[in-house]
PDB file of C-alpha atoms in Angstrom:
ATOM      1  CA  UNK A   1     -45.870  48.182  39.819  1.00 75.00           C
ATOM      2  CA  UNK A   2     -42.227  47.284  40.268  1.00 81.00           C
ATOM      3  CA  UNK A   3     -40.662  45.270  37.424  1.00 85.00           C
ATOM      4  CA  UNK A   4     -39.384  41.628  38.303  1.00 90.00           C
ATOM      5  CA  UNK A   5     -35.905  43.235  37.501  1.00 92.00           C
ATOM      6  CA  UNK A   6     -36.056  45.947  39.851  1.00 93.00           C
ATOM      7  CA  UNK A   7     -37.431  43.595  42.573  1.00 93.00           C
ATOM      8  CA  UNK A   8     -34.234  41.381  41.998  1.00 96.00           C
ATOM      9  CA  UNK A   9     -32.320  44.289  42.264  1.00 97.00           C
ATOM     10  CA  UNK A  10     -33.141  45.523  45.228  1.00 96.00           C
ATOM     11  CA  UNK A  11     -33.201  41.827  47.071  1.00 97.00           C
ATOM     12  CA  UNK A  12     -30.008  41.548  45.630  1.00 98.00           C
ATOM     13  CA  UNK A  13     -28.470  44.602  46.933  1.00 98.00           C
ATOM     14  CA  UNK A  14     -30.284  43.944  50.234  1.00 97.00           C
ATOM     15  CA  UNK A  15     -28.147  40.783  50.478  1.00 97.00           C
ATOM     16  CA  UNK A  16     -25.165  42.263  49.868  1.00 98.00           C
ATOM     17  CA  UNK A  17     -25.709  45.209  52.498  1.00 98.00           C
ATOM     18  CA  UNK A  18     -26.582  42.442  55.185  1.00 97.00           C
ATOM     19  CA  UNK A  19     -22.843  41.017  54.092  1.00 97.00           C
ATOM     20  CA  UNK A  20     -21.076  44.344  53.887  1.00 97.00           C
ATOM     21  CA  UNK A  21     -17.686  44.548  55.013  1.00 95.00           C
ATOM     22  CA  UNK A  22     -17.290  40.599  55.115  1.00 95.00           C
ATOM     23  CA  UNK A  23     -15.710  40.595  51.504  1.00 94.00           C
ATOM     24  CA  UNK A  24     -17.085  39.459  48.199  1.00 96.00           C
ATOM     25  CA  UNK A  25     -20.310  37.415  48.117  1.00 97.00           C
ATOM     26  CA  UNK A  26     -20.406  34.667  45.228  1.00 96.00           C
ATOM     27  CA  UNK A  27     -23.068  35.244  42.814  1.00 96.00           C
ATOM     28  CA  UNK A  28     -24.544  31.636  43.477  1.00 95.00           C
ATOM     29  CA  UNK A  29     -24.861  32.338  47.024  1.00 97.00           C
ATOM     30  CA  UNK A  30     -27.082  35.450  46.217  1.00 97.00           C
ATOM     31  CA  UNK A  31     -28.964  33.818  43.834  1.00 97.00           C
ATOM     32  CA  UNK A  32     -29.884  30.914  46.132  1.00 97.00           C
ATOM     33  CA  UNK A  33     -30.740  32.872  49.192  1.00 97.00           C
ATOM     34  CA  UNK A  34     -32.838  35.320  47.197  1.00 97.00           C
ATOM     35  CA  UNK A  35     -34.382  33.084  44.814  1.00 97.00           C
ATOM     36  CA  UNK A  36     -32.982  34.897  41.652  1.00 97.00           C
ATOM     37  CA  UNK A  37     -32.369  33.171  38.538  1.00 96.00           C
ATOM     38  CA  UNK A  38     -28.361  33.250  37.859  1.00 96.00           C
ATOM     39  CA  UNK A  39     -28.273  34.589  34.493  1.00 95.00           C
ATOM     40  CA  UNK A  40     -30.918  37.369  35.479  1.00 94.00           C
ATOM     41  CA  UNK A  41     -28.748  38.097  38.450  1.00 96.00           C
ATOM     42  CA  UNK A  42     -25.254  38.270  36.579  1.00 96.00           C
ATOM     43  CA  UNK A  43     -27.148  40.894  33.967  1.00 96.00           C
ATOM     44  CA  UNK A  44     -28.262  42.951  37.093  1.00 96.00           C
ATOM     45  CA  UNK A  45     -24.971  42.859  39.102  1.00 97.00           C
ATOM     46  CA  UNK A  46     -23.080  43.811  35.917  1.00 96.00           C
ATOM     47  CA  UNK A  47     -25.442  46.963  35.456  1.00 95.00           C
ATOM     48  CA  UNK A  48     -25.176  47.875  39.133  1.00 97.00           C
ATOM     49  CA  UNK A  49     -21.200  47.452  38.605  1.00 96.00           C
ATOM     50  CA  UNK A  50     -21.540  50.052  35.793  1.00 96.00           C
ATOM     51  CA  UNK A  51     -23.453  52.374  37.708  1.00 95.00           C
ATOM     52  CA  UNK A  52     -20.979  52.236  40.623  1.00 96.00           C
ATOM     53  CA  UNK A  53     -23.013  50.447  43.337  1.00 97.00           C
ATOM     54  CA  UNK A  54     -21.585  47.117  43.292  1.00 97.00           C
ATOM     55  CA  UNK A  55     -17.777  46.211  42.294  1.00 96.00           C
ATOM     56  CA  UNK A  56     -16.890  42.766  41.202  1.00 94.00           C
ATOM     57  CA  UNK A  57     -13.889  40.699  42.043  1.00 91.00           C
ATOM     58  CA  UNK A  58     -12.869  37.658  39.838  1.00 90.00           C
ATOM     59  CA  UNK A  59     -11.193  34.554  40.941  1.00 85.00           C
ATOM     60  CA  UNK A  60     -11.637  31.675  43.456  1.00 84.00           C
ATOM     61  CA  UNK A  61     -12.148  34.147  46.402  1.00 84.00           C
ATOM     62  CA  UNK A  62     -14.334  36.337  44.143  1.00 88.00           C
ATOM     63  CA  UNK A  63     -17.835  37.753  44.274  1.00 95.00           C
ATOM     64  CA  UNK A  64     -19.699  41.055  44.591  1.00 97.00           C
ATOM     65  CA  UNK A  65     -19.981  43.511  47.363  1.00 97.00           C
ATOM     66  CA  UNK A  66     -21.309  46.927  47.713  1.00 98.00           C
ATOM     67  CA  UNK A  67     -19.075  49.789  46.341  1.00 97.00           C
ATOM     68  CA  UNK A  68     -20.557  52.079  48.982  1.00 97.00           C
ATOM     69  CA  UNK A  69     -21.826  51.628  52.646  1.00 97.00           C
ATOM     70  CA  UNK A  70     -25.429  50.556  52.576  1.00 98.00           C
ATOM     71  CA  UNK A  71     -26.452  53.910  54.301  1.00 97.00           C
ATOM     72  CA  UNK A  72     -25.112  55.817  51.197  1.00 97.00           C
ATOM     73  CA  UNK A  73     -27.519  53.891  48.861  1.00 97.00           C
ATOM     74  CA  UNK A  74     -31.165  55.115  49.248  1.00 97.00           C
ATOM     75  CA  UNK A  75     -34.063  52.844  47.799  1.00 96.00           C
ATOM     76  CA  UNK A  76     -34.996  55.724  45.175  1.00 93.00           C
ATOM     77  CA  UNK A  77     -31.731  55.536  43.564  1.00 93.00           C
ATOM     78  CA  UNK A  78     -32.064  51.920  42.984  1.00 95.00           C
ATOM     79  CA  UNK A  79     -35.230  51.954  41.440  1.00 92.00           C
ATOM     80  CA  UNK A  80     -34.525  54.816  39.429  1.00 90.00           C
ATOM     81  CA  UNK A  81     -31.023  52.875  37.878  1.00 91.00           C
ATOM     82  CA  UNK A  82     -33.010  49.601  37.591  1.00 88.00           C
ATOM     83  CA  UNK A  83     -36.438  50.926  36.300  1.00 77.00           C
ATOM     84  CA  UNK A  84     -35.865  54.494  35.140  1.00 68.00           C
ATOM     85  CA  UNK A  85     -38.583  56.195  36.982  1.00 77.00           C
ATOM     86  CA  UNK A  86     -40.610  56.351  40.266  1.00 83.00           C
ATOM     87  CA  UNK A  87     -43.855  57.527  38.153  1.00 85.00           C
ATOM     88  CA  UNK A  88     -46.908  55.210  37.981  1.00 86.00           C
ATOM     89  CA  UNK A  89     -47.564  57.114  34.424  1.00 87.00           C
ATOM     90  CA  UNK A  90     -44.769  58.571  31.982  1.00 86.00           C
ATOM     91  CA  UNK A  91     -46.220  62.220  32.057  1.00 89.00           C
ATOM     92  CA  UNK A  92     -45.190  62.286  35.930  1.00 88.00           C
ATOM     93  CA  UNK A  93     -41.891  61.089  35.640  1.00 85.00           C
ATOM     94  CA  UNK A  94     -39.513  63.927  36.380  1.00 80.00           C
ATOM     95  CA  UNK A  95     -36.326  61.989  34.763  1.00 77.00           C
ATOM     96  CA  UNK A  96     -37.944  59.883  31.986  1.00 80.00           C
ATOM     97  CA  UNK A  97     -40.854  62.268  30.940  1.00 84.00           C
ATOM     98  CA  UNK A  98     -42.966  61.432  28.184  1.00 87.00           C
ATOM     99  CA  UNK A  99     -46.511  62.617  27.016  1.00 89.00           C
ATOM    100  CA  UNK A 100     -48.992  60.093  27.589  1.00 87.00           C
ATOM    101  CA  UNK A 101     -50.938  58.620  24.512  1.00 86.00           C
ATOM    102  CA  UNK A 102     -54.335  59.091  24.383  1.00 87.00           C
ATOM    103  CA  UNK A 103     -54.853  61.447  26.908  1.00 88.00           C
ATOM    104  CA  UNK A 104     -55.583  65.320  27.559  1.00 88.00           C
ATOM    105  CA  UNK A 105     -53.235  67.988  27.132  1.00 88.00           C
ATOM    106  CA  UNK A 106     -50.994  67.596  30.289  1.00 88.00           C
ATOM    107  CA  UNK A 107     -52.163  71.394  30.963  1.00 89.00           C
ATOM    108  CA  UNK A 108     -55.733  70.150  31.469  1.00 90.00           C
ATOM    109  CA  UNK A 109     -54.953  66.665  32.996  1.00 90.00           C
ATOM    110  CA  UNK A 110     -56.093  66.274  36.665  1.00 92.00           C
ATOM    111  CA  UNK A 111     -54.830  62.375  36.478  1.00 92.00           C
ATOM    112  CA  UNK A 112     -51.546  64.014  35.667  1.00 90.00           C
ATOM    113  CA  UNK A 113     -51.435  66.300  38.904  1.00 91.00           C
ATOM    114  CA  UNK A 114     -52.612  63.415  41.030  1.00 94.00           C
ATOM    115  CA  UNK A 115     -49.759  61.054  39.846  1.00 92.00           C
ATOM    116  CA  UNK A 116     -47.225  63.879  40.196  1.00 92.00           C
ATOM    117  CA  UNK A 117     -48.297  64.329  43.863  1.00 94.00           C
ATOM    118  CA  UNK A 118     -48.132  60.365  44.242  1.00 93.00           C
ATOM    119  CA  UNK A 119     -44.624  60.638  42.548  1.00 91.00           C
ATOM    120  CA  UNK A 120     -43.284  63.051  44.745  1.00 93.00           C
ATOM    121  CA  UNK A 121     -44.491  61.504  47.972  1.00 95.00           C
ATOM    122  CA  UNK A 122     -43.424  57.898  46.897  1.00 93.00           C
ATOM    123  CA  UNK A 123     -39.745  59.634  45.975  1.00 93.00           C
ATOM    124  CA  UNK A 124     -39.578  61.415  49.534  1.00 96.00           C
ATOM    125  CA  UNK A 125     -40.071  58.033  51.109  1.00 96.00           C
ATOM    126  CA  UNK A 126     -38.042  56.060  49.008  1.00 95.00           C
ATOM    127  CA  UNK A 127     -35.078  58.929  49.273  1.00 96.00           C
ATOM    128  CA  UNK A 128     -35.181  58.809  52.762  1.00 97.00           C
ATOM    129  CA  UNK A 129     -34.630  54.941  53.117  1.00 97.00           C
ATOM    130  CA  UNK A 130     -31.341  53.385  52.375  1.00 97.00           C
ATOM    131  CA  UNK A 131     -29.978  49.805  52.781  1.00 97.00           C
ATOM    132  CA  UNK A 132     -28.525  50.322  56.193  1.00 97.00           C
ATOM    133  CA  UNK A 133     -32.196  50.728  57.293  1.00 96.00           C
ATOM    134  CA  UNK A 134     -33.847  47.616  58.979  1.00 93.00           C
ATOM    135  CA  UNK A 135     -36.969  46.932  57.265  1.00 92.00           C
ATOM    136  CA  UNK A 136     -39.430  44.690  58.875  1.00 90.00           C
ATOM    137  CA  UNK A 137     -40.752  41.449  57.371  1.00 88.00           C
ATOM    138  CA  UNK A 138     -44.767  41.599  57.284  1.00 87.00           C
ATOM    139  CA  UNK A 139     -46.736  38.337  57.758  1.00 87.00           C
ATOM    140  CA  UNK A 140     -49.058  37.584  54.371  1.00 87.00           C
ATOM    141  CA  UNK A 141     -52.103  39.315  54.052  1.00 84.00           C
ATOM    142  CA  UNK A 142     -54.094  35.816  54.678  1.00 81.00           C
ATOM    143  CA  UNK A 143     -52.455  35.146  58.051  1.00 78.00           C
ATOM    144  CA  UNK A 144     -53.624  38.799  58.838  1.00 69.00           C
ATOM    145  CA  UNK A 145     -57.139  37.896  58.170  1.00 65.00           C
ATOM    146  CA  UNK A 146     -56.757  34.694  60.291  1.00 61.00           C
ATOM    147  CA  UNK A 147     -55.524  36.810  63.340  1.00 59.00           C
ATOM    148  CA  UNK A 148     -58.343  39.465  62.867  1.00 60.00           C
ATOM    149  CA  UNK A 149     -61.129  36.582  62.917  1.00 57.00           C
ATOM    150  CA  UNK A 150     -59.676  34.935  65.750  1.00 55.00           C
TER     151      UNK A 150
END
């Protein structure tokens, strides 16, 4: 599962993408709209600024904005920057590979083969979708169940 930090990062960048070209967005506005603790958001946006994804502007009219157009920021990159890997297990990570503890040798592990396929398919999807793409909001599962029984 995605870490809370990664989820906050995605929501913050989606918010900035929604306001792209409208000037800097105040930290408080992002925190409130996206339900992200202010202290956590400061750390996340500082990291994204160091990575060249956002720019910050100090002062009364300051805030944060994307450093690149939303179409140039892929979800796969956001996750890699905030989490380090798209893989569900360390041995399937292409960028942060580690041998799994208490496992078979990698050359004999079919779970690793499955996780590599999953990682590659996930990467293909996340690297195809950018912050500029419309993503629909889906109803909660319990609401879906109600409609199915109606």
